[in-house]
Amino acid sequence: MTRVVLITGCDEGIGRRAARAFADADWTVYATGLDEGALNPLEDDGCETAVLDVTDVDAGSVVDDVVKEAGRLDCLVNNAGVGHVGAVEETEAEDVAELFEVNVVGMHRLTKAALPHLRDSEIGRVVNLSSVVGRYPLPGMAAYTASKFAVEGWTEALRGELEPFGVDAILVEPGVVGTGFVDDLFSELEDRADEGGRYADLYRMLNYWLPDLADLGGDADETAETIVRAASAPKPRERYPVGMQGRALVLGGHLPPWARDAGWRVARDVSRVFGK
């Protein structure tokens, strides 16, 4: 029987590529997102589409609609997310709340709705999109970093809860992937640097280095293929780092603490110099 996957955040970037990759792998794909017009081309690739806002308190009803139509649900991919640039001192509490509402609370809404159906599947997978910054904090992006740390911890706890039911909770951890999402971050960094202020040099430094990191972070297609691999593996791993950057940073987690933290100590020292 054809496996069924529901993916959030398919308007562009990784979500869009993942929908196509699942379709190419002969899954029945339900691709969701905010923009109906952006989703329509995925129907030509064999995907079913639906408008979904993960911040809507009734977002879980889309899961029930999928199961009613397809008869089953085998995998949920929580890909929808938003970014944020700004030093803590220059970030409003409302911005942090909005970020967590999408990146963490929205993930919870969809997962809660999907779990009763995933327990009925022979494979049962929840695949959550994290990031290398979910393991290693990045100055100037504290709110976004914190949301990805939350995704990591939430998924680890969920994994323990679901083990008795044969449902897997999996993390995919790309580096800085060159998509429209990241282009927006670059643009915001440039705007904040141009505004001046105490942290302007920190934003300039980030805007200078992040494009180079994107070259090492793996691309959207590689990330999409990794998501499909995680969803399809008979015995999936707990984590799937993506790209040279992702693999290098995640492997660093097995190094002694002094070696693992060396690069970030340098980043912090540089930010102190620029932040004076």
PDB file of C-alpha atoms in Angstrom:
ATOM      1  CA  MET A   1       0.000   0.000   0.000  1.00  0.00           C
ATOM      2  CA  THR A   2       1.271   3.487  -0.878  1.00  0.00           C
ATOM      3  CA  ARG A   3       2.560   5.397   2.134  1.00  0.00           C
ATOM      4  CA  VAL A   4       1.055   8.791   2.981  1.00  0.00           C
ATOM      5  CA  VAL A   5       2.973  11.856   4.177  1.00  0.00           C
ATOM      6  CA  LEU A   6       1.769  15.273   5.321  1.00  0.00           C
ATOM      7  CA  ILE A   7       4.311  18.099   5.028  1.00  0.00           C
ATOM      8  CA  THR A   8       4.004  21.634   6.398  1.00  0.00           C
ATOM      9  CA  GLY A   9       5.632  24.750   4.960  1.00  0.00           C
ATOM     10  CA  CYS A  10       5.655  23.712   1.300  1.00  0.00           C
ATOM     11  CA  ASP A  11       5.248  27.236  -0.098  1.00  0.00           C
ATOM     12  CA  GLU A  12       8.952  27.330  -1.016  1.00  0.00           C
ATOM     13  CA  GLY A  13      12.408  26.025  -0.210  1.00  0.00           C
ATOM     14  CA  ILE A  14      12.946  22.776   1.647  1.00  0.00           C
ATOM     15  CA  GLY A  15       9.247  21.975   2.058  1.00  0.00           C
ATOM     16  CA  ARG A  16       8.550  22.338  -1.659  1.00  0.00           C
ATOM     17  CA  ARG A  17      11.556  20.167  -2.567  1.00  0.00           C
ATOM     18  CA  ALA A  18      10.590  17.570   0.031  1.00  0.00           C
ATOM     19  CA  ALA A  19       7.074  17.295  -1.417  1.00  0.00           C
ATOM     20  CA  ARG A  20       8.497  16.608  -4.865  1.00  0.00           C
ATOM     21  CA  ALA A  21      11.063  14.149  -3.498  1.00  0.00           C
ATOM     22  CA  PHE A  22       8.371  12.147  -1.680  1.00  0.00           C
ATOM     23  CA  ALA A  23       6.236  12.126  -4.833  1.00  0.00           C
ATOM     24  CA  ASP A  24       9.219  10.862  -6.843  1.00  0.00           C
ATOM     25  CA  ALA A  25       9.596   8.097  -4.257  1.00  0.00           C
ATOM     26  CA  ASP A  26       5.959   7.053  -4.885  1.00  0.00           C
ATOM     27  CA  TRP A  27       4.488   8.348  -1.634  1.00  0.00           C
ATOM     28  CA  THR A  28       1.056   9.933  -1.547  1.00  0.00           C
ATOM     29  CA  VAL A  29       1.927  13.515  -0.651  1.00  0.00           C
ATOM     30  CA  TYR A  30      -0.197  16.139   1.065  1.00  0.00           C
ATOM     31  CA  ALA A  31       1.738  19.388   0.734  1.00  0.00           C
ATOM     32  CA  THR A  32       0.502  22.252   2.887  1.00  0.00           C
ATOM     33  CA  GLY A  33       1.390  25.911   3.344  1.00  0.00           C
ATOM     34  CA  LEU A  34       0.060  29.420   3.690  1.00  0.00           C
ATOM     35  CA  ASP A  35      -0.012  30.440   0.016  1.00  0.00           C
ATOM     36  CA  GLU A  36      -2.474  28.554  -2.180  1.00  0.00           C
ATOM     37  CA  GLY A  37      -0.957  30.035  -5.334  1.00  0.00           C
ATOM     38  CA  ALA A  38       2.512  28.836  -4.370  1.00  0.00           C
ATOM     39  CA  LEU A  39       1.189  25.350  -3.654  1.00  0.00           C
ATOM     40  CA  ASN A  40      -0.702  24.905  -6.931  1.00  0.00           C
ATOM     41  CA  PRO A  41       2.372  23.937  -9.033  1.00  0.00           C
ATOM     42  CA  LEU A  42       2.949  20.969  -6.723  1.00  0.00           C
ATOM     43  CA  GLU A  43      -0.295  19.463  -7.995  1.00  0.00           C
ATOM     44  CA  ASP A  44       1.412  19.083 -11.385  1.00  0.00           C
ATOM     45  CA  ASP A  45       4.065  17.008  -9.570  1.00  0.00           C
ATOM     46  CA  GLY A  46       1.443  14.612  -8.271  1.00  0.00           C
ATOM     47  CA  CYS A  47       0.908  16.138  -4.823  1.00  0.00           C
ATOM     48  CA  GLU A  48      -2.325  16.914  -3.054  1.00  0.00           C
ATOM     49  CA  THR A  49      -2.311  20.411  -1.564  1.00  0.00           C
ATOM     50  CA  ALA A  50      -4.089  22.256   1.222  1.00  0.00           C
ATOM     51  CA  VAL A  51      -3.795  25.670   2.827  1.00  0.00           C
ATOM     52  CA  LEU A  52      -2.591  25.312   6.403  1.00  0.00           C
ATOM     53  CA  ASP A  53      -1.538  27.868   9.007  1.00  0.00           C
ATOM     54  CA  VAL A  54       0.179  26.010  11.845  1.00  0.00           C
ATOM     55  CA  THR A  55      -0.627  28.903  14.214  1.00  0.00           C
ATOM     56  CA  ASP A  56      -4.370  28.279  13.761  1.00  0.00           C
ATOM     57  CA  VAL A  57      -5.792  26.544  16.831  1.00  0.00           C
ATOM     58  CA  ASP A  58      -7.763  24.284  14.466  1.00  0.00           C
ATOM     59  CA  ALA A  59      -4.726  23.383  12.325  1.00  0.00           C
ATOM     60  CA  GLY A  60      -4.956  19.748  13.405  1.00  0.00           C
ATOM     61  CA  SER A  61      -8.224  19.344  11.516  1.00  0.00           C
ATOM     62  CA  VAL A  62      -6.198  19.148   8.300  1.00  0.00           C
ATOM     63  CA  VAL A  63      -4.701  15.893   9.590  1.00  0.00           C
ATOM     64  CA  ASP A  64      -8.175  14.435  10.021  1.00  0.00           C
ATOM     65  CA  ASP A  65      -9.088  15.557   6.496  1.00  0.00           C
ATOM     66  CA  VAL A  66      -6.026  13.797   5.076  1.00  0.00           C
ATOM     67  CA  VAL A  67      -6.773  10.537   6.892  1.00  0.00           C
ATOM     68  CA  LYS A  68     -10.421  10.688   5.854  1.00  0.00           C
ATOM     69  CA  GLU A  69      -9.396  11.046   2.203  1.00  0.00           C
ATOM     70  CA  ALA A  70      -6.293   8.824   2.071  1.00  0.00           C
ATOM     71  CA  GLY A  71      -7.353   6.277   4.664  1.00  0.00           C
ATOM     72  CA  ARG A  72      -4.077   6.481   6.590  1.00  0.00           C
ATOM     73  CA  LEU A  73      -1.123   8.627   7.612  1.00  0.00           C
ATOM     74  CA  ASP A  74       2.403   7.213   7.810  1.00  0.00           C
ATOM     75  CA  CYS A  75       4.600  10.266   8.238  1.00  0.00           C
ATOM     76  CA  LEU A  76       4.333  13.873   9.391  1.00  0.00           C
ATOM     77  CA  VAL A  77       7.079  16.295   8.347  1.00  0.00           C
ATOM     78  CA  ASN A  78       7.104  19.425  10.516  1.00  0.00           C
ATOM     79  CA  ASN A  79       8.948  21.778   8.202  1.00  0.00           C
ATOM     80  CA  ALA A  80       7.041  25.075   8.617  1.00  0.00           C
ATOM     81  CA  GLY A  81       9.195  27.676  10.318  1.00  0.00           C
ATOM     82  CA  VAL A  82      10.157  31.321  10.452  1.00  0.00           C
ATOM     83  CA  GLY A  83      13.465  33.008  11.201  1.00  0.00           C
ATOM     84  CA  HIS A  84      14.511  36.000  13.212  1.00  0.00           C
ATOM     85  CA  VAL A  85      17.598  38.189  13.358  1.00  0.00           C
ATOM     86  CA  GLY A  86      18.408  40.420  16.288  1.00  0.00           C
ATOM     87  CA  ALA A  87      20.493  40.666  19.413  1.00  0.00           C
ATOM     88  CA  VAL A  88      18.545  39.923  22.585  1.00  0.00           C
ATOM     89  CA  GLU A  89      18.665  43.581  23.623  1.00  0.00           C
ATOM     90  CA  GLU A  90      17.069  44.592  20.330  1.00  0.00           C
ATOM     91  CA  THR A  91      14.416  41.851  20.214  1.00  0.00           C
ATOM     92  CA  GLU A  92      10.877  42.428  21.470  1.00  0.00           C
ATOM     93  CA  ALA A  93       9.109  39.788  23.580  1.00  0.00           C
ATOM     94  CA  GLU A  94       6.277  39.775  21.037  1.00  0.00           C
ATOM     95  CA  ASP A  95       8.731  38.760  18.308  1.00  0.00           C
ATOM     96  CA  VAL A  96       9.944  35.823  20.395  1.00  0.00           C
ATOM     97  CA  ALA A  97       6.358  34.729  21.095  1.00  0.00           C
ATOM     98  CA  GLU A  98       5.431  34.836  17.397  1.00  0.00           C
ATOM     99  CA  LEU A  99       8.558  32.859  16.476  1.00  0.00           C
ATOM    100  CA  PHE A 100       7.832  30.120  19.005  1.00  0.00           C
ATOM    101  CA  GLU A 101       4.178  30.016  17.964  1.00  0.00           C
ATOM    102  CA  VAL A 102       5.252  28.850  14.499  1.00  0.00           C
ATOM    103  CA  ASN A 103       8.454  26.908  15.157  1.00  0.00           C
ATOM    104  CA  VAL A 104       7.415  25.082  18.339  1.00  0.00           C
ATOM    105  CA  VAL A 105       3.706  25.420  19.158  1.00  0.00           C
ATOM    106  CA  GLY A 106       2.683  24.836  15.540  1.00  0.00           C
ATOM    107  CA  MET A 107       4.820  21.697  15.473  1.00  0.00           C
ATOM    108  CA  HIS A 108       3.021  20.520  18.609  1.00  0.00           C
ATOM    109  CA  ARG A 109      -0.441  21.133  17.118  1.00  0.00           C
ATOM    110  CA  LEU A 110       0.200  19.017  14.059  1.00  0.00           C
ATOM    111  CA  THR A 111       1.993  16.256  15.927  1.00  0.00           C
ATOM    112  CA  LYS A 112      -0.729  15.943  18.564  1.00  0.00           C
ATOM    113  CA  ALA A 113      -3.329  15.562  15.820  1.00  0.00           C
ATOM    114  CA  ALA A 114      -1.227  13.089  13.827  1.00  0.00           C
ATOM    115  CA  LEU A 115      -0.136  10.685  16.577  1.00  0.00           C
ATOM    116  CA  PRO A 116      -3.346   8.624  16.853  1.00  0.00           C
ATOM    117  CA  HIS A 117      -3.068   7.881  13.124  1.00  0.00           C
ATOM    118  CA  LEU A 118       0.706   7.330  13.120  1.00  0.00           C
ATOM    119  CA  ARG A 119       0.302   4.641  15.794  1.00  0.00           C
ATOM    120  CA  ASP A 120      -1.881   2.748  13.313  1.00  0.00           C
ATOM    121  CA  SER A 121       0.836   2.841  10.638  1.00  0.00           C
ATOM    122  CA  GLU A 122       3.386   0.079  10.103  1.00  0.00           C
ATOM    123  CA  ILE A 123       6.182   2.677  10.185  1.00  0.00           C
ATOM    124  CA  GLY A 124       4.850   5.776  11.962  1.00  0.00           C
ATOM    125  CA  ARG A 125       7.283   8.671  11.592  1.00  0.00           C
ATOM    126  CA  VAL A 126       7.461  12.250  12.868  1.00  0.00           C
ATOM    127  CA  VAL A 127      10.272  14.104  11.077  1.00  0.00           C
ATOM    128  CA  ASN A 128      11.106  17.504  12.559  1.00  0.00           C
ATOM    129  CA  LEU A 129      13.252  20.089  10.786  1.00  0.00           C
ATOM    130  CA  SER A 130      15.817  21.481  13.172  1.00  0.00           C
ATOM    131  CA  SER A 131      19.125  23.152  12.318  1.00  0.00           C
ATOM    132  CA  VAL A 132      22.767  23.106  13.325  1.00  0.00           C
ATOM    133  CA  VAL A 133      21.911  26.165  15.429  1.00  0.00           C
ATOM    134  CA  GLY A 134      19.705  23.814  17.426  1.00  0.00           C
ATOM    135  CA  ARG A 135      22.941  22.337  18.735  1.00  0.00           C
ATOM    136  CA  TYR A 136      25.298  25.321  18.559  1.00  0.00           C
ATOM    137  CA  PRO A 137      24.048  28.850  19.433  1.00  0.00           C
ATOM    138  CA  LEU A 138      24.636  31.725  17.040  1.00  0.00           C
ATOM    139  CA  PRO A 139      25.123  35.265  18.446  1.00  0.00           C
ATOM    140  CA  GLY A 140      22.734  37.757  16.899  1.00  0.00           C
ATOM    141  CA  MET A 141      20.056  35.120  16.326  1.00  0.00           C
ATOM    142  CA  ALA A 142      19.225  34.130  19.900  1.00  0.00           C
ATOM    143  CA  ALA A 143      15.461  33.799  19.450  1.00  0.00           C
ATOM    144  CA  TYR A 144      15.737  31.589  16.363  1.00  0.00           C
ATOM    145  CA  THR A 145      18.501  29.554  17.993  1.00  0.00           C
ATOM    146  CA  ALA A 146      16.355  29.071  21.105  1.00  0.00           C
ATOM    147  CA  SER A 147      13.406  27.874  19.011  1.00  0.00           C
ATOM    148  CA  LYS A 148      15.582  25.229  17.363  1.00  0.00           C
ATOM    149  CA  PHE A 149      17.010  24.159  20.724  1.00  0.00           C
ATOM    150  CA  ALA A 150      13.367  23.707  21.715  1.00  0.00           C
ATOM    151  CA  VAL A 151      12.684  21.579  18.628  1.00  0.00           C
ATOM    152  CA  GLU A 152      15.636  19.372  19.564  1.00  0.00           C
ATOM    153  CA  GLY A 153      14.571  18.874  23.179  1.00  0.00           C
ATOM    154  CA  TRP A 154      10.909  18.449  22.290  1.00  0.00           C
ATOM    155  CA  THR A 155      11.758  15.760  19.725  1.00  0.00           C
ATOM    156  CA  GLU A 156      14.062  13.891  22.105  1.00  0.00           C
ATOM    157  CA  ALA A 157      11.348  13.781  24.778  1.00  0.00           C
ATOM    158  CA  LEU A 158       8.761  12.749  22.181  1.00  0.00           C
ATOM    159  CA  ARG A 159      11.023   9.925  21.006  1.00  0.00           C
ATOM    160  CA  GLY A 160      10.960   8.379  24.462  1.00  0.00           C
ATOM    161  CA  GLU A 161       7.194   8.696  24.704  1.00  0.00           C
ATOM    162  CA  LEU A 162       6.597   7.027  21.334  1.00  0.00           C
ATOM    163  CA  GLU A 163       9.088   4.174  21.541  1.00  0.00           C
ATOM    164  CA  PRO A 164       6.574   1.740  23.109  1.00  0.00           C
ATOM    165  CA  PHE A 165       4.214   2.365  20.187  1.00  0.00           C
ATOM    166  CA  GLY A 166       6.751   1.797  17.411  1.00  0.00           C
ATOM    167  CA  VAL A 167       6.573   5.411  16.200  1.00  0.00           C
ATOM    168  CA  ASP A 168       9.871   7.189  15.494  1.00  0.00           C
ATOM    169  CA  ALA A 169      10.631  10.865  16.170  1.00  0.00           C
ATOM    170  CA  ILE A 170      13.479  12.009  13.943  1.00  0.00           C
ATOM    171  CA  LEU A 171      15.509  15.205  13.651  1.00  0.00           C
ATOM    172  CA  VAL A 172      16.879  16.499  10.341  1.00  0.00           C
ATOM    173  CA  GLU A 173      19.604  19.083  10.956  1.00  0.00           C
ATOM    174  CA  PRO A 174      20.677  21.080   7.890  1.00  0.00           C
ATOM    175  CA  GLY A 175      23.320  23.745   8.000  1.00  0.00           C
ATOM    176  CA  VAL A 176      22.691  27.163   6.477  1.00  0.00           C
ATOM    177  CA  VAL A 177      20.810  26.187   3.310  1.00  0.00           C
ATOM    178  CA  GLY A 178      20.582  28.691   0.467  1.00  0.00           C
ATOM    179  CA  THR A 179      16.811  29.235   0.115  1.00  0.00           C
ATOM    180  CA  GLY A 180      14.459  32.209   0.070  1.00  0.00           C
ATOM    181  CA  PHE A 181      14.150  31.739   3.834  1.00  0.00           C
ATOM    182  CA  VAL A 182      17.892  32.349   4.249  1.00  0.00           C
ATOM    183  CA  ASP A 183      17.895  35.178   1.690  1.00  0.00           C
ATOM    184  CA  ASP A 184      15.352  36.956   3.884  1.00  0.00           C
ATOM    185  CA  LEU A 185      17.673  36.570   6.876  1.00  0.00           C
ATOM    186  CA  PHE A 186      20.558  38.053   4.902  1.00  0.00           C
ATOM    187  CA  SER A 187      18.386  40.996   3.895  1.00  0.00           C
ATOM    188  CA  GLU A 188      17.304  41.566   7.499  1.00  0.00           C
ATOM    189  CA  LEU A 189      20.920  41.437   8.686  1.00  0.00           C
ATOM    190  CA  GLU A 190      21.881  44.030   6.088  1.00  0.00           C
ATOM    191  CA  ASP A 191      19.002  46.302   7.118  1.00  0.00           C
ATOM    192  CA  ARG A 192      19.899  46.039  10.796  1.00  0.00           C
ATOM    193  CA  ALA A 193      23.551  46.773  10.050  1.00  0.00           C
ATOM    194  CA  ASP A 194      22.582  49.853   8.034  1.00  0.00           C
ATOM    195  CA  GLU A 195      20.464  51.100  10.921  1.00  0.00           C
ATOM    196  CA  GLY A 196      23.598  51.336  13.055  1.00  0.00           C
ATOM    197  CA  GLY A 197      23.564  50.919  16.804  1.00  0.00           C
ATOM    198  CA  ARG A 198      25.537  48.895  19.301  1.00  0.00           C
ATOM    199  CA  TYR A 199      25.221  45.598  17.414  1.00  0.00           C
ATOM    200  CA  ALA A 200      25.654  46.876  13.838  1.00  0.00           C
ATOM    201  CA  ASP A 201      29.115  45.339  13.467  1.00  0.00           C
ATOM    202  CA  LEU A 202      27.863  41.989  14.731  1.00  0.00           C
ATOM    203  CA  TYR A 203      25.164  42.007  12.034  1.00  0.00           C
ATOM    204  CA  ARG A 204      27.757  42.919   9.403  1.00  0.00           C
ATOM    205  CA  MET A 205      29.957  40.046  10.518  1.00  0.00           C
ATOM    206  CA  LEU A 206      27.052  37.587  10.340  1.00  0.00           C
ATOM    207  CA  ASN A 207      26.014  38.863   6.922  1.00  0.00           C
ATOM    208  CA  TYR A 208      29.597  38.437   5.740  1.00  0.00           C
ATOM    209  CA  TRP A 209      30.042  34.862   6.956  1.00  0.00           C
ATOM    210  CA  LEU A 210      26.626  33.284   6.536  1.00  0.00           C
ATOM    211  CA  PRO A 211      26.719  33.185   2.694  1.00  0.00           C
ATOM    212  CA  ASP A 212      29.990  31.252   2.904  1.00  0.00           C
ATOM    213  CA  LEU A 213      28.434  28.893   5.426  1.00  0.00           C
ATOM    214  CA  ALA A 214      25.500  28.389   3.053  1.00  0.00           C
ATOM    215  CA  ASP A 215      27.940  26.960   0.516  1.00  0.00           C
ATOM    216  CA  LEU A 216      28.810  24.257   3.074  1.00  0.00           C
ATOM    217  CA  GLY A 217      25.337  23.724   4.495  1.00  0.00           C
ATOM    218  CA  GLY A 218      23.992  21.473   1.769  1.00  0.00           C
ATOM    219  CA  ASP A 219      21.258  22.556  -0.606  1.00  0.00           C
ATOM    220  CA  ALA A 220      17.498  22.241  -0.428  1.00  0.00           C
ATOM    221  CA  ASP A 221      17.477  19.153  -2.649  1.00  0.00           C
ATOM    222  CA  GLU A 222      19.974  17.342  -0.416  1.00  0.00           C
ATOM    223  CA  THR A 223      17.891  18.235   2.633  1.00  0.00           C
ATOM    224  CA  ALA A 224      14.710  17.017   0.919  1.00  0.00           C
ATOM    225  CA  GLU A 225      16.341  13.718  -0.025  1.00  0.00           C
ATOM    226  CA  THR A 226      17.526  13.315   3.558  1.00  0.00           C
ATOM    227  CA  ILE A 227      13.976  13.834   4.843  1.00  0.00           C
ATOM    228  CA  VAL A 228      12.676  11.118   2.501  1.00  0.00           C
ATOM    229  CA  ARG A 229      15.495   8.803   3.553  1.00  0.00           C
ATOM    230  CA  ALA A 230      14.683   9.350   7.227  1.00  0.00           C
ATOM    231  CA  ALA A 231      10.992   8.690   6.586  1.00  0.00           C
ATOM    232  CA  SER A 232      11.673   5.539   4.566  1.00  0.00           C
ATOM    233  CA  ALA A 233      14.511   3.833   6.460  1.00  0.00           C
ATOM    234  CA  PRO A 234      13.568   0.500   8.089  1.00  0.00           C
ATOM    235  CA  LYS A 235      15.494   1.561  11.214  1.00  0.00           C
ATOM    236  CA  PRO A 236      15.915   5.347  11.074  1.00  0.00           C
ATOM    237  CA  ARG A 237      18.605   7.174  12.998  1.00  0.00           C
ATOM    238  CA  GLU A 238      17.682   9.693  15.665  1.00  0.00           C
ATOM    239  CA  ARG A 239      19.426  12.536  13.798  1.00  0.00           C
ATOM    240  CA  TYR A 240      20.265  13.259  10.175  1.00  0.00           C
ATOM    241  CA  PRO A 241      22.762  16.133   9.758  1.00  0.00           C
ATOM    242  CA  VAL A 242      22.816  17.586   6.246  1.00  0.00           C
ATOM    243  CA  GLY A 243      25.713  19.063   4.275  1.00  0.00           C
ATOM    244  CA  MET A 244      29.370  19.392   5.152  1.00  0.00           C
ATOM    245  CA  GLN A 245      28.625  22.080   7.713  1.00  0.00           C
ATOM    246  CA  GLY A 246      25.862  20.105   9.352  1.00  0.00           C
ATOM    247  CA  ARG A 247      27.876  16.902   9.564  1.00  0.00           C
ATOM    248  CA  ALA A 248      30.984  18.679  10.871  1.00  0.00           C
ATOM    249  CA  LEU A 249      29.143  20.564  13.610  1.00  0.00           C
ATOM    250  CA  VAL A 250      27.052  17.603  14.710  1.00  0.00           C
ATOM    251  CA  LEU A 251      30.091  15.321  14.763  1.00  0.00           C
ATOM    252  CA  GLY A 252      31.670  17.956  16.977  1.00  0.00           C
ATOM    253  CA  GLY A 253      29.209  16.868  19.631  1.00  0.00           C
ATOM    254  CA  HIS A 254      31.393  13.783  20.123  1.00  0.00           C
ATOM    255  CA  LEU A 255      34.529  15.826  20.778  1.00  0.00           C
ATOM    256  CA  PRO A 256      35.737  16.910  24.218  1.00  0.00           C
ATOM    257  CA  PRO A 257      33.894  20.048  25.392  1.00  0.00           C
ATOM    258  CA  TRP A 258      36.990  22.220  25.081  1.00  0.00           C
ATOM    259  CA  ALA A 259      37.402  21.285  21.419  1.00  0.00           C
ATOM    260  CA  ARG A 260      33.693  21.395  20.602  1.00  0.00           C
ATOM    261  CA  ASP A 261      33.308  24.914  21.970  1.00  0.00           C
ATOM    262  CA  ALA A 262      36.504  26.394  20.556  1.00  0.00           C
ATOM    263  CA  GLY A 263      34.922  27.805  17.400  1.00  0.00           C
ATOM    264  CA  TRP A 264      32.109  29.456  19.293  1.00  0.00           C
ATOM    265  CA  ARG A 265      34.513  30.958  21.848  1.00  0.00           C
ATOM    266  CA  VAL A 266      36.247  32.628  18.904  1.00  0.00           C
ATOM    267  CA  ALA A 267      32.888  33.858  17.554  1.00  0.00           C
ATOM    268  CA  ARG A 268      31.999  35.281  20.952  1.00  0.00           C
ATOM    269  CA  ASP A 269      35.366  37.023  21.254  1.00  0.00           C
ATOM    270  CA  VAL A 270      34.963  38.562  17.795  1.00  0.00           C
ATOM    271  CA  SER A 271      31.451  39.721  18.611  1.00  0.00           C
ATOM    272  CA  ARG A 272      32.733  41.369  21.782  1.00  0.00           C
ATOM    273  CA  VAL A 273      35.321  43.284  19.772  1.00  0.00           C
ATOM    274  CA  PHE A 274      32.858  44.378  17.135  1.00  0.00           C
ATOM    275  CA  GLY A 275      30.216  45.146  19.755  1.00  0.00           C
ATOM    276  CA  LYS A 276      32.227  47.724  21.647  1.00  0.00           C
TER     277      LYS A 276
END
